[in-house]
Backbone as JSON, one array per atom type, in Angstrom:
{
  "sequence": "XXXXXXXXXXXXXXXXXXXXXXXXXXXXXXXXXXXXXXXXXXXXXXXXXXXXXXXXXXXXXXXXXXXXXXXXXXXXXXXXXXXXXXXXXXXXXXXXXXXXXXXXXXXXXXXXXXXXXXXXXXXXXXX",
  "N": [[122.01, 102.82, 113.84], [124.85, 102.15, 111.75], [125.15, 100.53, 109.43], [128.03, 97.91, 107.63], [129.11, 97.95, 104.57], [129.58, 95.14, 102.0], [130.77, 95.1, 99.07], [130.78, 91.39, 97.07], [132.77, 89.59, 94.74], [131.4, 89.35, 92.7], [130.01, 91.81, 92.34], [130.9, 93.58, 92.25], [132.38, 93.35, 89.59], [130.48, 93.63, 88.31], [129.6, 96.36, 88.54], [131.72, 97.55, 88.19], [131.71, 96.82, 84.82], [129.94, 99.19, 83.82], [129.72, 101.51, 81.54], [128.8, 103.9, 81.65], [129.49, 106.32, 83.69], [128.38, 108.0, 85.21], [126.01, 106.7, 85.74], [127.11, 104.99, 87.33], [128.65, 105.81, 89.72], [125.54, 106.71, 90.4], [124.7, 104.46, 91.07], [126.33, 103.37, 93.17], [126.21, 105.25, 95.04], [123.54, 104.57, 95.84], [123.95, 102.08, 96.71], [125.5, 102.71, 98.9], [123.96, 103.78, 100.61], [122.02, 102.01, 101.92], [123.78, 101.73, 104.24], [122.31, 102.73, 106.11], [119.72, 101.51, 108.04], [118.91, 98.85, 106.25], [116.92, 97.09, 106.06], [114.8, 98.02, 105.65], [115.04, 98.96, 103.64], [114.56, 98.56, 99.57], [113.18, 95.84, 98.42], [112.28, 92.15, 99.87], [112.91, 89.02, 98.09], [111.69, 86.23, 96.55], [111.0, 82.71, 96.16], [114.02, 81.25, 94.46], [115.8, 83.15, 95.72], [115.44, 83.99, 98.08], [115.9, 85.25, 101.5], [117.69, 87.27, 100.11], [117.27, 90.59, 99.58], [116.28, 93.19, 97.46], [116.77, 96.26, 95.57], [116.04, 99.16, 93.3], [118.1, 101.46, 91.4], [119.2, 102.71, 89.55], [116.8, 104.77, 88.47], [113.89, 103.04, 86.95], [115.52, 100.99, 85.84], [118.18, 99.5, 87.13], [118.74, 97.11, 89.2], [119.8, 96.19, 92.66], [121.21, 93.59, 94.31], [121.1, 92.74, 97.59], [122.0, 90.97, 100.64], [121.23, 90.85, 104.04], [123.16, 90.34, 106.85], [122.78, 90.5, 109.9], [123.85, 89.4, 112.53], [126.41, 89.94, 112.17], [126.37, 92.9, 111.55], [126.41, 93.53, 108.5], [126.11, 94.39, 105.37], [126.02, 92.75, 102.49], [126.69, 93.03, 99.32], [125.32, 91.14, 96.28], [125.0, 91.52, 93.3], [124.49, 93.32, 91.06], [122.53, 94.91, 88.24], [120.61, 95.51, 84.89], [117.31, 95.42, 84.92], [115.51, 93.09, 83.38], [112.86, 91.67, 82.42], [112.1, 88.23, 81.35], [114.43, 87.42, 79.82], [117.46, 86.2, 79.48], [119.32, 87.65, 80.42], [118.56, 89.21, 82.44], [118.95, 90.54, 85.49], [117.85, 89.34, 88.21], [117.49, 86.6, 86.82], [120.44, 86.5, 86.03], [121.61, 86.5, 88.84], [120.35, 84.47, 90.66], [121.98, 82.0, 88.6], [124.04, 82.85, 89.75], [123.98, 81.86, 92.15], [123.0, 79.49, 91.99], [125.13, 78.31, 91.05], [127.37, 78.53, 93.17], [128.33, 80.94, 94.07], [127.45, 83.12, 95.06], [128.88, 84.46, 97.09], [131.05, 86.06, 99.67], [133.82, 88.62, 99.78], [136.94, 87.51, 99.77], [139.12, 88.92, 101.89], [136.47, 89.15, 103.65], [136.29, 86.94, 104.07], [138.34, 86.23, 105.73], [138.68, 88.26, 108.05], [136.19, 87.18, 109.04], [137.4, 84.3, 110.09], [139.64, 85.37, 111.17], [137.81, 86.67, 113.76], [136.42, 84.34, 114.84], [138.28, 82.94, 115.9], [139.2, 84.82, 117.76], [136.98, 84.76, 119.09], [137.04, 82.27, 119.86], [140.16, 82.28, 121.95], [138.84, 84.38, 123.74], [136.92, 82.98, 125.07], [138.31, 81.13, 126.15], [140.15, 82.11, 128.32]],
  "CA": [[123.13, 101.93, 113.66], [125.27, 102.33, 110.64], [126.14, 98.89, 108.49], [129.17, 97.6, 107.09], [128.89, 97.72, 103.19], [130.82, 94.92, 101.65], [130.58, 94.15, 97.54], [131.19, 90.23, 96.36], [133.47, 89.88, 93.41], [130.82, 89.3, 91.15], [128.91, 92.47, 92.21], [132.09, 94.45, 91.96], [132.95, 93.15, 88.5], [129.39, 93.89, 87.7], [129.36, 97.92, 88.96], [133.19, 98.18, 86.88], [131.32, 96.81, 83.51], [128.93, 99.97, 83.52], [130.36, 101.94, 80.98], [128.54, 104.87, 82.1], [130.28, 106.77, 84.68], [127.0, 108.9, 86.19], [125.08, 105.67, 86.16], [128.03, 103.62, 87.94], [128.23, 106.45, 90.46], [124.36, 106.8, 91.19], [124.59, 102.81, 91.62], [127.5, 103.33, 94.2], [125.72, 105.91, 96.21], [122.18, 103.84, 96.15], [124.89, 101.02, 97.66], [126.21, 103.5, 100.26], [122.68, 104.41, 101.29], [122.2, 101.17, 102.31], [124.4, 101.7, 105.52], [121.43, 102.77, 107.24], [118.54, 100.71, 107.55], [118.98, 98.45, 104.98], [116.23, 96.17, 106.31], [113.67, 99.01, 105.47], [114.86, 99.56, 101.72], [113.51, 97.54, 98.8], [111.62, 94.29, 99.24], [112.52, 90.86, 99.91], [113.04, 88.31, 97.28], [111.21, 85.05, 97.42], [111.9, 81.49, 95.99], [115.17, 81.01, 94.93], [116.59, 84.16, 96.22], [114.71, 83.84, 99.57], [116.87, 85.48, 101.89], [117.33, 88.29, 99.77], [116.71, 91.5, 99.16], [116.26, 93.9, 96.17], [116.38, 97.71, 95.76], [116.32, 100.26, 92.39], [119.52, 101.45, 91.27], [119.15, 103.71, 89.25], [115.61, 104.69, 87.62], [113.61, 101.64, 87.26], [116.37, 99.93, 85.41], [118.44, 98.85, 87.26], [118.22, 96.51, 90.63], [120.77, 95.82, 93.58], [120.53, 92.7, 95.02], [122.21, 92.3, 98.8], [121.9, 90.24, 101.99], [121.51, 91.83, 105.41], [123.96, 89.67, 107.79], [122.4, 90.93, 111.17], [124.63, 88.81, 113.56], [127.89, 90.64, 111.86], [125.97, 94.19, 111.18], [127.16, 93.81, 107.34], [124.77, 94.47, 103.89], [126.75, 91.96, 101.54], [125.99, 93.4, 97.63], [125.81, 90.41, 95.73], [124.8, 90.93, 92.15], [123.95, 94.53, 90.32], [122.63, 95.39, 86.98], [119.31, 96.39, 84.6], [116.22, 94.48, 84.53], [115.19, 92.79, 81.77], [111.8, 90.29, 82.42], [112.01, 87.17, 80.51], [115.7, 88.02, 79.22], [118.3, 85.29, 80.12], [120.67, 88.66, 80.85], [117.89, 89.8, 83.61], [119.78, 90.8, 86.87], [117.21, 88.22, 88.7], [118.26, 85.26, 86.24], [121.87, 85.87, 86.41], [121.84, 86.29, 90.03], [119.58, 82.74, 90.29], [122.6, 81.51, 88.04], [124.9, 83.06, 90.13], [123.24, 81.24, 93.63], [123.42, 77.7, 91.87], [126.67, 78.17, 90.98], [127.42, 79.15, 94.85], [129.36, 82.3, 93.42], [127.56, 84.42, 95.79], [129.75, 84.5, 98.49], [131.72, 87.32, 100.66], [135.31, 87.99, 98.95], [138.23, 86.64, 100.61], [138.87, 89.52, 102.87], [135.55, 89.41, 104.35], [136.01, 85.84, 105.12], [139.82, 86.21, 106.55], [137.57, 88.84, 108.93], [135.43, 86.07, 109.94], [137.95, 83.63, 110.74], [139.91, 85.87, 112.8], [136.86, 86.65, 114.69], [136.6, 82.94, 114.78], [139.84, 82.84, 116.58], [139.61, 85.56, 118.95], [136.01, 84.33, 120.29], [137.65, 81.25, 121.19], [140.5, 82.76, 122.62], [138.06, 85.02, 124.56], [135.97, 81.72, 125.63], [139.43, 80.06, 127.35], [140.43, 82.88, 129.38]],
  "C": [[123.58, 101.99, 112.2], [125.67, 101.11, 110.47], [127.15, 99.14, 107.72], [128.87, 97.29, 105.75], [130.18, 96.73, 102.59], [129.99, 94.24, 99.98], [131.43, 92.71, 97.72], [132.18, 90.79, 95.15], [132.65, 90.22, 92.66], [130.01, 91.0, 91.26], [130.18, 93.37, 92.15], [132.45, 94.18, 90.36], [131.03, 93.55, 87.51], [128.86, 95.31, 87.49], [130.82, 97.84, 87.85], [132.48, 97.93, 85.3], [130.53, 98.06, 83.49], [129.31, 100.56, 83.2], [130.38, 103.59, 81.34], [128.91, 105.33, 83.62], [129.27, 107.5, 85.74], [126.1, 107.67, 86.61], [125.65, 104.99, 87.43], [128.31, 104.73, 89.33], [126.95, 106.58, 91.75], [124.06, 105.67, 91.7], [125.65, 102.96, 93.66], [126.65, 104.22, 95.3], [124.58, 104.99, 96.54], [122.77, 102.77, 96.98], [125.38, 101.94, 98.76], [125.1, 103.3, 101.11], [121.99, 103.05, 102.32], [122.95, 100.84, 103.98], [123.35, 101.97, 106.53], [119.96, 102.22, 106.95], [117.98, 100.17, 106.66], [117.91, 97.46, 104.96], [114.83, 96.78, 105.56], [113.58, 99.6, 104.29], [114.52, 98.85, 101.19], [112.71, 96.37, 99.57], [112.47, 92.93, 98.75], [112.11, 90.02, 99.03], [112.4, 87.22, 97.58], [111.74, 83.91, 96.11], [113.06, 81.3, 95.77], [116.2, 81.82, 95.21], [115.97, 84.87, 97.69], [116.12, 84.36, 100.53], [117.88, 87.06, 101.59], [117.25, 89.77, 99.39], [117.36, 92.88, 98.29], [116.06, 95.73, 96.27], [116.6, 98.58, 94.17], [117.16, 100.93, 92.74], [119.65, 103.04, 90.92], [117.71, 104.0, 88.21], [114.89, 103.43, 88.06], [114.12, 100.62, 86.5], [117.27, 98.6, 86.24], [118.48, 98.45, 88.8], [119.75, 96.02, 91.28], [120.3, 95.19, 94.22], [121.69, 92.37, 96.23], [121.14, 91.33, 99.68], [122.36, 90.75, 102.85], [122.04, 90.39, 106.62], [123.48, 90.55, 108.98], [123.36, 90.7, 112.02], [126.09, 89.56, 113.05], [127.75, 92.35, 111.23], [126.64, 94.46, 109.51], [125.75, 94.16, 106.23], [125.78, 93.92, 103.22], [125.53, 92.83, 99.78], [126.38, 92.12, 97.35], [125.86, 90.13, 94.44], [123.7, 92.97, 91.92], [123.84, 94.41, 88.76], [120.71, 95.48, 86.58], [118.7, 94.85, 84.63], [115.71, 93.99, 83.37], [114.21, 91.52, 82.06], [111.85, 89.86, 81.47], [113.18, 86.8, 79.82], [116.35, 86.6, 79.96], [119.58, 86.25, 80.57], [119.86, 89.6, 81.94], [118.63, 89.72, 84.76], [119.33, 89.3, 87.61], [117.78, 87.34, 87.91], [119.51, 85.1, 86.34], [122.01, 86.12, 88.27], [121.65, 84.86, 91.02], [120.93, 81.61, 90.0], [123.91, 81.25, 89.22], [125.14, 81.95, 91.35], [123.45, 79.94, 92.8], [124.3, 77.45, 91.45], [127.88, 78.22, 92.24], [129.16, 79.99, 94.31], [128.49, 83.47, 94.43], [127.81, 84.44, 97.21], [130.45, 85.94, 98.85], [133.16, 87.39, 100.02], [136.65, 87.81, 100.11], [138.74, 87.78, 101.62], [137.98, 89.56, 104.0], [135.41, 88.09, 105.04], [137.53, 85.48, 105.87], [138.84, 86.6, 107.81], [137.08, 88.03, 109.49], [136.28, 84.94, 110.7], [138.9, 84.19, 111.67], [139.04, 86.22, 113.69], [136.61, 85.69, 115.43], [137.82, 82.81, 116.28], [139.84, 83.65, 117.9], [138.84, 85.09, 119.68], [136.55, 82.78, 120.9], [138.54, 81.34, 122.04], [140.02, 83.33, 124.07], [137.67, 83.89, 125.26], [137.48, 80.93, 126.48], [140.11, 80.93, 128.09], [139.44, 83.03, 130.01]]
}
């Protein structure tokens, strides 16, 4: 089964800052790759990014953090960049930041998408 890859703003505005063009690339494919069996790449996040999950980007710098939507076959990216333990500019901390800010959401396309879906299954349901 192939998944639906969709970047957030913030993880889109986070792949355009990478100045480097081979890096911002090898990020983009490691996000493609993702279309297949995205359940089975990195490892699941726990306390406040429960839900989840993390994969190397490029090297062991930098980390891609998505959410596998099962019920809509999607991999949501929600937050890319390098690691940095203990750093207040660590991918994990601003992603954390990002989540209690409730900035990691689907971008406005992806939730038009849902509400026409919305729409048709009730449609569907009264015929």
């Amino acid at each position: 089964m192939t998944w639906r890859i969709v970047l957030s703003p913030e993880a889109q505005a986070m792949l355009a800052a990478i100045r480097d063009r081979r890096v911002r690339e090898q990020i983009r494919d490691r996000i493609d790759s993702l279309a297949v069996d995205p359940e089975q790449k990195g490892k699941a996040l726990v306390g406040d990014l429960a839900g989840y999950r993390s994969i190397r980007g490029v090297g062991q710098r930098y980390r891609i953090i998505y959410r596998i939507e099962e019920e809509r076959v999607v991999v949501l990216v929600v937050a890319l960049g390098i690691r940095r333990e203990g750093s207040k500019d660590d991918i994990y901390a601003l992603a954390r930041k990002v989540l209690r800010l409730r900035l990691l959401e689907p971008p406005a396309e992806y939730a038009t998408s849902e509400a026409e879906e919305s729409a048709e299954e009730a449609t569907r349901s009264k015929a």
